[in-house]
Amino acid sequence: MKYRKFGKLDWQASALGFGAMRLQIIDGNHGNVDEIAVIKMMRYAIDHGVNYIDSAHGYHRGNSEIVIGKALQDGYRSKVKVATKLPCHVVNSTADFDRCLEEQMERLQTKQIDFYLLHHLNRLVWPKMVKLGIFKWADKAIADGRIAHFGFSFHDHYDLFKEIVDSYDNWTVAQIQYNFMDEEFQAGTRGLQYAYEKDLAVVIMEPLRGGRLTVPPENVAKIWEEAKIQRTPQEWGLRWVWNHPEVSVVLSGMSKMEQVVENVAFAAHSQPHNLTAEDLALIARVRDTYRAMGPIDCTGCRYCMPCPNGVEIPRIFGWYNEAVIHNSPQRLRSYYSDPNMLDKSERVENCIKCEICVEKCPQNLPIPELLDKAHAFLTAKG
Ligand SMILES: NC(=O)c1ccc[n+]([C@@H]2O[C@H](COP(=O)([O-])OP(=O)(O)OC[C@H]3O[C@@H](n4cnc5c(N)ncnc54)[C@H](OP(=O)(O)O)[C@@H]3O)[C@@H](O)[C@H]2O)c1
């Protein structure tokens, strides 16, 4: 295992972290975690040097934290740091913060959460958390020892990311989605570098786009086959993220023992700058090939924003493209209908076809027409 600087802390994190959101389950039931198998996997990872586990209040309907608590018995707790998250979209008072935190400490069988993160910050939930006095509460929970360090996980655009980083002096961790497809998406490379410069540890989620990069379509698979050194798409994907010196931990959601064994082995080669110029050019070709499969040529530059009627144009196009590229419409359709991800006021129904966005788009996209297409796709059944 390789270890990396973790922001301002005098502690080194393993380059690979165990993401506990996609654990092995029984009978396809997301809440029914296969405890025996998962405990084996987590302990294998820890025995091979993994020292960071990531969970959240809602993962596997609460059972992710419970199984971690069990896996960390028999002397394992002291070998790892545990990160878990406050479910920001459901809390409405500081009493709710306390209730969740205490429930999580009990599930995890721990007297202190090493890294407590605000879950899934975006433009909808962030103002609420500030209004509820989250910083004062966090300072208190740190002072009374229930939390060792505070942070947040993030899913929105770079400007908001920067605002959040700058809003509090006591952040230790920022968790962002990052992979070779998402360099300019959400916090992206700019966010990674900004947080790193501010001495925050940057933890990466979805390094393989939730696993979708491990099953390339034929045209992408052909490009991977041209590599001088043959590697699986998952190894290329993880190596690309590790190539960035600003990254502290790459979380992988590992749902099978073979994946744990494989990813731990990949992590032995996880030092920054491990890819050659030739490797990076190959990955860029893979990225371009995937992107060309998207139905809308939107680069996510956000020049079209703000829409005078509040429509979240780049987000909707991004979901539409992602659903088509990876042939995974269900997940993106659920995002489109989730009010925690997209407010009613941000949906396509609010477009009045004023075309102000069309004038601002550097790609000259016929945005209102494309919004209608995206809406039809994202609201279709199935
Ligand atoms: N805070 C947030 O809002 C948030 C959001 C997303 C994720 N996260 C955290 O970040 C962690 C990592 O994100 P992620 O789970 O999306 O990571 P990911 O690495 O992008 O995707 C994980 C999936 O990739 C596949 N995979 C991983 N290693 C593989 C291997 N060696 N061979 C073949 N397939 C492999 C598996 O798919 P199959 O299971 O289909 O085999 C696995 O479930 C999560 O587990 C969670 O802890 C947090």
Tab-separated table of C-alpha atoms and ligand atoms in Angstrom:
chain	number	residue	atom	x	y	z
A	1	MET	CA	0.000	0.000	0.000
A	2	LYS	CA	1.113	3.535	-0.679
A	3	TYR	CA	0.278	6.366	1.706
A	4	ARG	CA	-0.405	10.028	1.065
A	5	LYS	CA	-0.440	13.334	2.860
A	6	PHE	CA	-3.877	14.033	4.304
A	7	GLY	CA	-4.345	17.800	4.189
A	8	LYS	CA	-3.261	19.566	7.358
A	9	LEU	CA	-3.165	16.405	9.493
A	10	ASP	CA	-0.033	14.769	10.739
A	11	TRP	CA	-1.324	11.415	9.458
A	12	GLN	CA	-0.886	9.533	6.192
A	13	ALA	CA	-3.896	8.001	4.473
A	14	SER	CA	-3.828	4.887	2.317
A	15	ALA	CA	-4.130	5.740	-1.381
A	16	LEU	CA	-7.067	3.309	-1.580
A	17	GLY	CA	-10.040	3.800	0.728
A	18	PHE	CA	-12.973	1.431	1.232
A	19	GLY	CA	-16.220	3.025	0.055
A	20	ALA	CA	-19.090	1.340	1.898
A	21	MET	CA	-21.963	2.363	-0.379
A	22	ARG	CA	-21.916	-0.610	-2.783
A	23	LEU	CA	-21.392	-3.528	-0.438
A	24	GLN	CA	-22.143	-7.141	-1.261
A	25	ILE	CA	-25.855	-7.734	-0.672
A	26	ILE	CA	-28.178	-10.754	-0.448
A	27	ASP	CA	-31.068	-11.448	-2.861
A	28	GLY	CA	-30.647	-8.098	-4.603
A	29	ASN	CA	-32.002	-6.354	-1.487
A	30	HIS	CA	-30.003	-3.160	-0.970
A	31	GLY	CA	-30.713	-3.104	2.775
A	32	ASN	CA	-29.621	-6.709	3.259
A	33	VAL	CA	-25.830	-6.531	3.494
A	34	ASP	CA	-23.978	-9.843	3.336
A	35	GLU	CA	-22.259	-9.266	6.675
A	36	ILE	CA	-19.981	-12.292	6.672
A	37	ALA	CA	-18.660	-11.534	3.182
A	38	VAL	CA	-18.300	-7.793	3.822
A	39	ILE	CA	-16.469	-8.246	7.127
A	40	LYS	CA	-14.000	-10.543	5.323
A	41	MET	CA	-13.501	-7.960	2.560
A	42	MET	CA	-12.989	-5.049	4.922
A	43	ARG	CA	-10.558	-6.975	7.079
A	44	TYR	CA	-8.632	-8.142	4.005
A	45	ALA	CA	-8.363	-4.512	2.885
A	46	ILE	CA	-7.199	-3.365	6.331
A	47	ASP	CA	-4.732	-6.272	6.633
A	48	HIS	CA	-3.298	-5.048	3.308
A	49	GLY	CA	-2.890	-1.469	4.449
A	50	VAL	CA	-6.221	0.304	3.810
A	51	ASN	CA	-6.733	2.746	6.677
A	52	TYR	CA	-9.741	4.809	5.507
A	53	ILE	CA	-13.391	3.674	5.359
A	54	ASP	CA	-16.198	5.864	4.057
A	55	SER	CA	-19.870	5.492	4.889
A	56	ALA	CA	-22.995	7.614	5.389
A	57	HIS	CA	-26.150	7.573	7.490
A	58	GLY	CA	-28.295	6.289	4.630
A	59	TYR	CA	-26.006	3.771	2.899
A	60	HIS	CA	-27.675	0.367	2.696
A	61	ARG	CA	-30.514	1.807	4.823
A	62	GLY	CA	-28.211	2.235	7.795
A	63	ASN	CA	-26.658	-1.219	7.525
A	64	SER	CA	-23.397	0.018	6.024
A	65	GLU	CA	-22.458	1.685	9.317
A	66	ILE	CA	-23.631	-1.352	11.273
A	67	VAL	CA	-21.459	-3.785	9.304
A	68	ILE	CA	-18.466	-1.462	9.575
A	69	GLY	CA	-18.985	-1.394	13.352
A	70	LYS	CA	-18.838	-5.197	13.343
A	71	ALA	CA	-15.866	-5.426	10.961
A	72	LEU	CA	-13.891	-3.089	13.205
A	73	GLN	CA	-14.156	-5.319	16.295
A	74	ASP	CA	-11.268	-7.616	17.308
A	75	GLY	CA	-8.667	-4.849	17.216
A	76	TYR	CA	-9.452	-3.450	13.762
A	77	ARG	CA	-10.900	-0.112	14.945
A	78	SER	CA	-7.503	1.278	15.899
A	79	LYS	CA	-6.067	0.463	12.456
A	80	VAL	CA	-8.409	2.717	10.482
A	81	LYS	CA	-10.055	6.095	10.373
A	82	VAL	CA	-13.794	6.113	9.701
A	83	ALA	CA	-15.597	8.802	7.760
A	84	THR	CA	-19.364	9.019	7.807
A	85	LYS	CA	-21.903	11.670	6.894
A	86	LEU	CA	-24.765	13.731	8.219
A	87	PRO	CA	-27.846	13.338	5.958
A	88	CYS	CA	-28.248	17.049	5.184
A	89	HIS	CA	-31.423	16.651	3.128
A	90	VAL	CA	-33.417	15.245	6.076
A	91	VAL	CA	-32.145	17.242	9.074
A	92	ASN	CA	-33.988	20.378	10.166
A	93	SER	CA	-32.502	21.375	13.512
A	94	THR	CA	-29.379	21.056	15.634
A	95	ALA	CA	-31.301	18.464	17.678
A	96	ASP	CA	-31.501	16.400	14.449
A	97	PHE	CA	-27.721	16.759	13.987
A	98	ASP	CA	-27.155	15.401	17.515
A	99	ARG	CA	-29.650	12.579	17.056
A	100	CYS	CA	-28.035	11.426	13.793
A	101	LEU	CA	-24.491	11.667	15.085
A	102	GLU	CA	-25.274	9.700	18.221
A	103	GLU	CA	-27.136	7.035	16.255
A	104	GLN	CA	-24.138	6.724	13.911
A	105	MET	CA	-21.659	6.416	16.787
A	106	GLU	CA	-23.771	3.601	18.171
A	107	ARG	CA	-24.040	1.811	14.824
A	108	LEU	CA	-20.304	2.165	14.273
A	109	GLN	CA	-19.579	1.122	17.874
A	110	THR	CA	-17.244	4.049	18.334
A	111	LYS	CA	-16.903	6.905	20.800
A	112	GLN	CA	-15.585	9.237	18.140
A	113	ILE	CA	-16.153	9.653	14.405
A	114	ASP	CA	-12.790	10.440	12.822
A	115	PHE	CA	-14.194	12.405	9.882
A	116	TYR	CA	-17.770	13.649	9.989
A	117	LEU	CA	-18.915	14.998	6.642
A	118	LEU	CA	-21.927	16.972	5.509
A	119	HIS	CA	-23.451	14.653	2.945
A	120	HIS	CA	-24.043	15.661	-0.635
A	121	LEU	CA	-23.785	19.444	-0.413
A	122	ASN	CA	-25.344	21.249	-3.318
A	123	ARG	CA	-26.963	24.626	-3.997
A	124	LEU	CA	-30.270	23.356	-2.568
A	125	VAL	CA	-29.081	22.065	0.783
A	126	TRP	CA	-26.090	24.296	1.552
A	127	PRO	CA	-28.048	27.481	2.470
A	128	LYS	CA	-30.224	25.433	4.824
A	129	MET	CA	-27.197	24.026	6.652
A	130	VAL	CA	-25.690	27.492	7.085
A	131	LYS	CA	-29.003	28.833	8.371
A	132	LEU	CA	-29.273	25.981	10.855
A	133	GLY	CA	-25.923	26.973	12.374
A	134	ILE	CA	-23.864	24.011	11.216
A	135	PHE	CA	-20.479	25.594	11.960
A	136	LYS	CA	-21.290	26.393	15.587
A	137	TRP	CA	-22.630	22.878	16.002
A	138	ALA	CA	-19.521	21.340	14.398
A	139	ASP	CA	-17.192	23.368	16.628
A	140	LYS	CA	-19.076	22.062	19.658
A	141	ALA	CA	-19.063	18.429	18.494
A	142	ILE	CA	-15.307	18.687	17.880
A	143	ALA	CA	-14.756	20.320	21.290
A	144	ASP	CA	-16.731	17.630	23.138
A	145	GLY	CA	-14.862	14.885	21.254
A	146	ARG	CA	-17.711	13.207	19.346
A	147	ILE	CA	-16.089	14.249	16.080
A	148	ALA	CA	-12.360	14.441	15.454
A	149	HIS	CA	-12.497	16.313	12.129
A	150	PHE	CA	-15.148	17.907	9.950
A	151	GLY	CA	-15.680	17.929	6.197
A	152	PHE	CA	-18.189	17.682	3.392
A	153	SER	CA	-19.028	15.712	0.280
A	154	PHE	CA	-19.995	17.726	-2.739
A	155	HIS	CA	-22.120	17.457	-5.897
A	156	ASP	CA	-22.525	20.792	-7.624
A	157	HIS	CA	-20.575	23.300	-9.694
A	158	TYR	CA	-17.132	24.723	-8.971
A	159	ASP	CA	-18.234	28.221	-7.861
A	160	LEU	CA	-20.299	26.774	-5.034
A	161	PHE	CA	-17.464	24.414	-4.109
A	162	LYS	CA	-15.116	27.362	-3.743
A	163	GLU	CA	-17.677	29.267	-1.679
A	164	ILE	CA	-18.053	26.305	0.684
A	165	VAL	CA	-14.297	25.786	1.047
A	166	ASP	CA	-13.925	29.483	1.910
A	167	SER	CA	-16.813	29.585	4.362
A	168	TYR	CA	-15.262	27.753	7.315
A	169	ASP	CA	-11.731	27.559	8.725
A	170	ASN	CA	-12.163	24.177	10.325
A	171	TRP	CA	-12.730	21.951	7.278
A	172	THR	CA	-10.328	19.022	7.104
A	173	VAL	CA	-11.789	16.986	4.234
A	174	ALA	CA	-13.534	17.679	0.941
A	175	GLN	CA	-14.948	14.659	-0.884
A	176	ILE	CA	-15.531	15.119	-4.610
A	177	GLN	CA	-16.568	13.055	-7.616
A	178	TYR	CA	-13.544	12.741	-9.904
A	179	ASN	CA	-12.545	10.442	-12.734
A	180	PHE	CA	-11.124	10.836	-16.232
A	181	MET	CA	-14.566	11.668	-17.623
A	182	ASP	CA	-15.375	14.319	-15.012
A	183	GLU	CA	-12.349	16.620	-15.082
A	184	GLU	CA	-14.544	19.645	-15.783
A	185	PHE	CA	-17.686	18.344	-14.091
A	186	GLN	CA	-18.802	19.480	-10.597
A	187	ALA	CA	-15.741	20.529	-8.520
A	188	GLY	CA	-13.474	18.988	-11.182
A	189	THR	CA	-9.744	19.580	-11.471
A	190	ARG	CA	-10.145	23.240	-10.469
A	191	GLY	CA	-11.892	22.213	-7.248
A	192	LEU	CA	-9.292	19.534	-6.528
A	193	GLN	CA	-6.484	22.052	-6.862
A	194	TYR	CA	-8.297	24.774	-4.934
A	195	ALA	CA	-9.031	22.543	-1.939
A	196	TYR	CA	-5.477	21.166	-1.987
A	197	GLU	CA	-4.013	24.684	-1.964
A	198	LYS	CA	-6.221	25.451	1.055
A	199	ASP	CA	-4.690	22.449	2.837
A	200	LEU	CA	-7.818	20.311	2.741
A	201	ALA	CA	-7.483	16.575	2.229
A	202	VAL	CA	-9.278	15.692	-0.990
A	203	VAL	CA	-11.018	12.316	-0.983
A	204	ILE	CA	-12.298	11.014	-4.297
A	205	MET	CA	-15.606	9.262	-4.875
A	206	GLU	CA	-16.866	7.600	-8.053
A	207	PRO	CA	-13.355	7.123	-9.518
A	208	LEU	CA	-14.859	4.594	-11.960
A	209	ARG	CA	-18.113	6.547	-12.408
A	210	GLY	CA	-19.855	4.148	-10.072
A	211	GLY	CA	-18.449	1.151	-12.007
A	212	ARG	CA	-19.703	2.283	-15.410
A	213	LEU	CA	-16.139	2.771	-16.712
A	214	THR	CA	-15.368	-0.909	-16.080
A	215	VAL	CA	-17.668	-2.100	-18.869
A	216	PRO	CA	-16.602	-0.135	-21.954
A	217	PRO	CA	-18.504	-0.329	-25.216
A	218	GLU	CA	-16.703	-2.014	-28.111
A	219	ASN	CA	-15.279	1.181	-29.640
A	220	VAL	CA	-13.726	2.176	-26.288
A	221	ALA	CA	-12.487	-1.370	-25.548
A	222	LYS	CA	-10.609	-1.297	-28.890
A	223	ILE	CA	-8.719	1.824	-27.819
A	224	TRP	CA	-7.707	0.260	-24.502
A	225	GLU	CA	-6.369	-2.729	-26.484
A	226	GLU	CA	-3.915	-0.434	-28.262
A	227	ALA	CA	-2.044	0.277	-25.005
A	228	LYS	CA	1.585	-0.869	-24.860
A	229	ILE	CA	1.036	-2.285	-21.377
A	230	GLN	CA	-2.299	-4.092	-21.168
A	231	ARG	CA	-4.417	-2.970	-18.199
A	232	THR	CA	-8.088	-3.418	-17.406
A	233	PRO	CA	-10.352	-0.340	-17.678
A	234	GLN	CA	-10.606	-0.342	-13.870
A	235	GLU	CA	-6.834	-0.192	-13.482
A	236	TRP	CA	-6.579	2.642	-16.016
A	237	GLY	CA	-9.401	4.499	-14.267
A	238	LEU	CA	-7.902	4.255	-10.781
A	239	ARG	CA	-4.382	5.003	-11.990
A	240	TRP	CA	-5.639	8.165	-13.690
A	241	VAL	CA	-7.022	9.484	-10.393
A	242	TRP	CA	-3.946	8.462	-8.415
A	243	ASN	CA	-1.783	10.226	-10.972
A	244	HIS	CA	-2.852	13.528	-9.346
A	245	PRO	CA	-0.609	14.508	-6.411
A	246	GLU	CA	-3.426	16.633	-4.913
A	247	VAL	CA	-5.529	13.519	-4.245
A	248	SER	CA	-5.294	12.025	-0.753
A	249	VAL	CA	-7.564	8.955	-0.875
A	250	VAL	CA	-9.350	7.251	-3.764
A	251	LEU	CA	-12.484	5.555	-2.482
A	252	SER	CA	-13.581	2.470	-4.292
A	253	GLY	CA	-16.966	0.905	-3.709
A	254	MET	CA	-15.989	-2.760	-3.791
A	255	SER	CA	-18.845	-5.227	-3.943
A	256	LYS	CA	-16.880	-8.460	-4.392
A	257	MET	CA	-13.763	-9.950	-2.791
A	258	GLU	CA	-12.034	-10.182	-6.219
A	259	GLN	CA	-12.427	-6.412	-6.564
A	260	VAL	CA	-10.867	-5.799	-3.155
A	261	VAL	CA	-7.913	-8.060	-3.976
A	262	GLU	CA	-7.470	-6.454	-7.383
A	263	ASN	CA	-7.754	-2.845	-6.203
A	264	VAL	CA	-5.400	-3.395	-3.277
A	265	ALA	CA	-2.886	-4.777	-5.807
A	266	PHE	CA	-3.406	-1.739	-8.094
A	267	ALA	CA	-2.778	0.548	-5.118
A	268	ALA	CA	0.789	-0.745	-4.879
A	269	HIS	CA	1.388	1.359	-8.019
A	270	SER	CA	-0.563	4.405	-6.934
A	271	GLN	CA	2.182	6.971	-6.676
A	272	PRO	CA	1.468	10.370	-8.312
A	273	HIS	CA	2.782	11.012	-11.831
A	274	ASN	CA	2.833	7.282	-12.602
A	275	LEU	CA	1.311	7.652	-16.064
A	276	THR	CA	3.386	8.458	-19.141
A	277	ALA	CA	2.491	11.080	-21.760
A	278	GLU	CA	1.545	8.169	-24.016
A	279	ASP	CA	-0.781	6.731	-21.340
A	280	LEU	CA	-2.453	10.104	-20.856
A	281	ALA	CA	-2.949	10.507	-24.613
A	282	LEU	CA	-4.608	7.092	-24.742
A	283	ILE	CA	-6.945	8.005	-21.876
A	284	ALA	CA	-7.776	11.287	-23.621
A	285	ARG	CA	-8.800	9.316	-26.713
A	286	VAL	CA	-11.011	7.087	-24.570
A	287	ARG	CA	-12.586	10.183	-23.008
A	288	ASP	CA	-13.210	11.798	-26.403
A	289	THR	CA	-14.734	8.582	-27.729
A	290	TYR	CA	-17.121	8.333	-24.786
A	291	ARG	CA	-18.034	12.009	-25.107
A	292	ALA	CA	-18.760	11.667	-28.812
A	293	MET	CA	-21.383	9.075	-27.877
A	294	GLY	CA	-23.329	11.709	-25.913
A	295	PRO	CA	-26.369	13.111	-27.743
A	296	ILE	CA	-25.619	16.747	-26.780
A	297	ASP	CA	-22.317	18.487	-27.440
A	298	CYS	CA	-22.421	20.390	-24.120
A	299	THR	CA	-19.029	20.883	-22.463
A	300	GLY	CA	-20.536	21.992	-19.145
A	301	CYS	CA	-18.887	25.432	-19.399
A	302	ARG	CA	-22.009	27.049	-17.825
A	303	TYR	CA	-21.805	30.144	-20.048
A	304	CYS	CA	-25.564	29.695	-20.521
A	305	MET	CA	-26.145	30.229	-16.796
A	306	PRO	CA	-27.869	31.708	-14.956
A	307	CYS	CA	-31.022	30.966	-16.908
A	308	PRO	CA	-33.456	33.836	-16.215
A	309	ASN	CA	-36.095	31.215	-15.452
A	310	GLY	CA	-33.857	29.078	-13.262
A	311	VAL	CA	-33.522	25.997	-15.509
A	312	GLU	CA	-30.379	23.992	-14.589
A	313	ILE	CA	-29.312	23.576	-18.229
A	314	PRO	CA	-25.804	22.033	-17.935
A	315	ARG	CA	-26.858	19.637	-15.186
A	316	ILE	CA	-29.791	18.326	-17.217
A	317	PHE	CA	-27.626	17.927	-20.336
A	318	GLY	CA	-24.915	16.206	-18.282
A	319	TRP	CA	-27.385	13.630	-16.938
A	320	TYR	CA	-28.867	13.022	-20.370
A	321	ASN	CA	-25.413	12.480	-21.896
A	322	GLU	CA	-24.275	10.236	-19.054
A	323	ALA	CA	-27.421	8.103	-19.264
A	324	VAL	CA	-26.943	7.554	-23.000
A	325	ILE	CA	-23.156	7.073	-22.954
A	326	HIS	CA	-23.257	4.388	-20.274
A	327	ASN	CA	-26.671	3.014	-21.200
A	328	SER	CA	-27.812	3.623	-17.617
A	329	PRO	CA	-31.036	5.642	-17.891
A	330	GLN	CA	-32.669	4.489	-14.643
A	331	ARG	CA	-30.177	6.096	-12.297
A	332	LEU	CA	-30.181	9.428	-14.131
A	333	ARG	CA	-33.970	9.409	-14.436
A	334	SER	CA	-34.179	9.016	-10.670
A	335	TYR	CA	-31.872	12.047	-10.267
A	336	TYR	CA	-34.096	14.121	-12.536
A	337	SER	CA	-37.174	13.378	-10.446
A	338	ASP	CA	-35.444	13.769	-7.054
A	339	PRO	CA	-36.208	17.202	-5.498
A	340	ASN	CA	-32.975	16.955	-3.476
A	341	MET	CA	-30.997	16.825	-6.736
A	342	LEU	CA	-33.086	19.126	-8.909
A	343	ASP	CA	-35.659	21.529	-7.553
A	344	LYS	CA	-39.025	21.786	-9.340
A	345	SER	CA	-38.095	25.362	-10.284
A	346	GLU	CA	-34.966	24.062	-12.101
A	347	ARG	CA	-36.723	21.568	-14.388
A	348	VAL	CA	-37.297	21.925	-18.127
A	349	GLU	CA	-40.997	22.772	-17.660
A	350	ASN	CA	-39.835	26.253	-16.603
A	351	CYS	CA	-38.133	27.045	-19.930
A	352	ILE	CA	-40.048	29.804	-21.750
A	353	LYS	CA	-37.855	29.535	-24.871
A	354	CYS	CA	-36.542	33.083	-24.511
A	355	GLU	CA	-33.300	31.844	-26.174
A	356	ILE	CA	-31.008	34.060	-24.051
A	357	CYS	CA	-29.001	30.887	-23.388
A	358	VAL	CA	-28.578	30.243	-27.122
A	359	GLU	CA	-26.880	33.622	-27.558
A	360	LYS	CA	-24.454	32.811	-24.726
A	361	CYS	CA	-23.611	29.202	-25.714
A	362	PRO	CA	-20.069	28.950	-27.225
A	363	GLN	CA	-21.146	25.732	-28.997
A	364	ASN	CA	-24.190	27.445	-30.558
A	365	LEU	CA	-26.451	24.709	-29.251
A	366	PRO	CA	-30.215	25.064	-29.852
A	367	ILE	CA	-30.690	24.767	-26.081
A	368	PRO	CA	-34.502	24.979	-25.693
A	369	GLU	CA	-35.007	22.269	-28.337
A	370	LEU	CA	-32.369	20.060	-26.704
A	371	LEU	CA	-33.892	20.635	-23.271
A	372	ASP	CA	-37.159	19.239	-24.584
A	373	LYS	CA	-35.326	16.149	-25.871
A	374	ALA	CA	-33.525	15.681	-22.553
A	375	HIS	CA	-36.767	16.108	-20.626
A	376	ALA	CA	-38.547	13.522	-22.781
A	377	PHE	CA	-35.702	11.055	-22.217
A	378	LEU	CA	-35.345	11.685	-18.489
A	379	THR	CA	-39.060	11.386	-17.811
A	380	ALA	CA	-39.621	8.296	-19.991
A	381	LYS	CA	-40.643	5.124	-18.151
A	382	GLY	CA	-38.093	2.334	-17.674
B	1	LIG	N1	-20.980	11.433	-0.617
B	1	LIG	C1	-21.553	11.145	-1.730
B	1	LIG	O1	-22.429	11.866	-2.190
B	1	LIG	C2	-21.099	9.899	-2.423
B	1	LIG	C3	-21.553	9.592	-3.702
B	1	LIG	C4	-21.003	8.516	-4.323
B	1	LIG	C5	-20.061	7.763	-3.668
B	1	LIG	N2	-19.647	8.046	-2.414
B	1	LIG	C6	-18.632	7.237	-1.692
B	1	LIG	O2	-17.533	7.009	-2.544
B	1	LIG	C7	-17.308	5.613	-2.657
B	1	LIG	C8	-16.707	5.310	-3.997
B	1	LIG	O3	-17.619	5.649	-5.036
B	1	LIG	P1	-18.164	4.494	-5.957
B	1	LIG	O4	-18.642	3.356	-5.128
B	1	LIG	O5	-19.096	5.119	-6.918
B	1	LIG	O6	-16.788	4.044	-6.669
B	1	LIG	P2	-16.469	3.536	-8.124
B	1	LIG	O7	-15.117	2.900	-7.986
B	1	LIG	O8	-16.644	4.592	-9.131
B	1	LIG	O9	-17.548	2.412	-8.421
B	1	LIG	C9	-17.605	1.242	-7.658
B	1	LIG	C10	-18.073	0.104	-8.533
B	1	LIG	O10	-17.079	-0.141	-9.521
B	1	LIG	C11	-16.958	-1.505	-9.757
B	1	LIG	N3	-15.579	-1.929	-9.428
B	1	LIG	C12	-14.753	-1.458	-8.458
B	1	LIG	N4	-13.568	-2.097	-8.507
B	1	LIG	C13	-13.653	-2.989	-9.534
B	1	LIG	C14	-12.755	-3.950	-10.065
B	1	LIG	N5	-11.528	-4.137	-9.586
B	1	LIG	N6	-13.197	-4.706	-11.117
B	1	LIG	C15	-14.437	-4.542	-11.650
B	1	LIG	N7	-15.322	-3.646	-11.166
B	1	LIG	C16	-14.926	-2.873	-10.127
B	1	LIG	C17	-17.986	-2.208	-8.872
B	1	LIG	O11	-19.175	-2.348	-9.638
B	1	LIG	P3	-20.155	-3.615	-9.415
B	1	LIG	O12	-20.611	-3.547	-7.993
B	1	LIG	O13	-21.254	-3.334	-10.398
B	1	LIG	O14	-19.370	-4.854	-9.717
B	1	LIG	C18	-18.183	-1.201	-7.775
B	1	LIG	O15	-19.430	-1.311	-7.128
B	1	LIG	C19	-18.692	5.000	-2.391
B	1	LIG	O16	-18.637	3.636	-2.102
B	1	LIG	C20	-19.151	5.859	-1.260
B	1	LIG	O17	-18.500	5.462	-0.063
B	1	LIG	C21	-20.148	9.108	-1.809
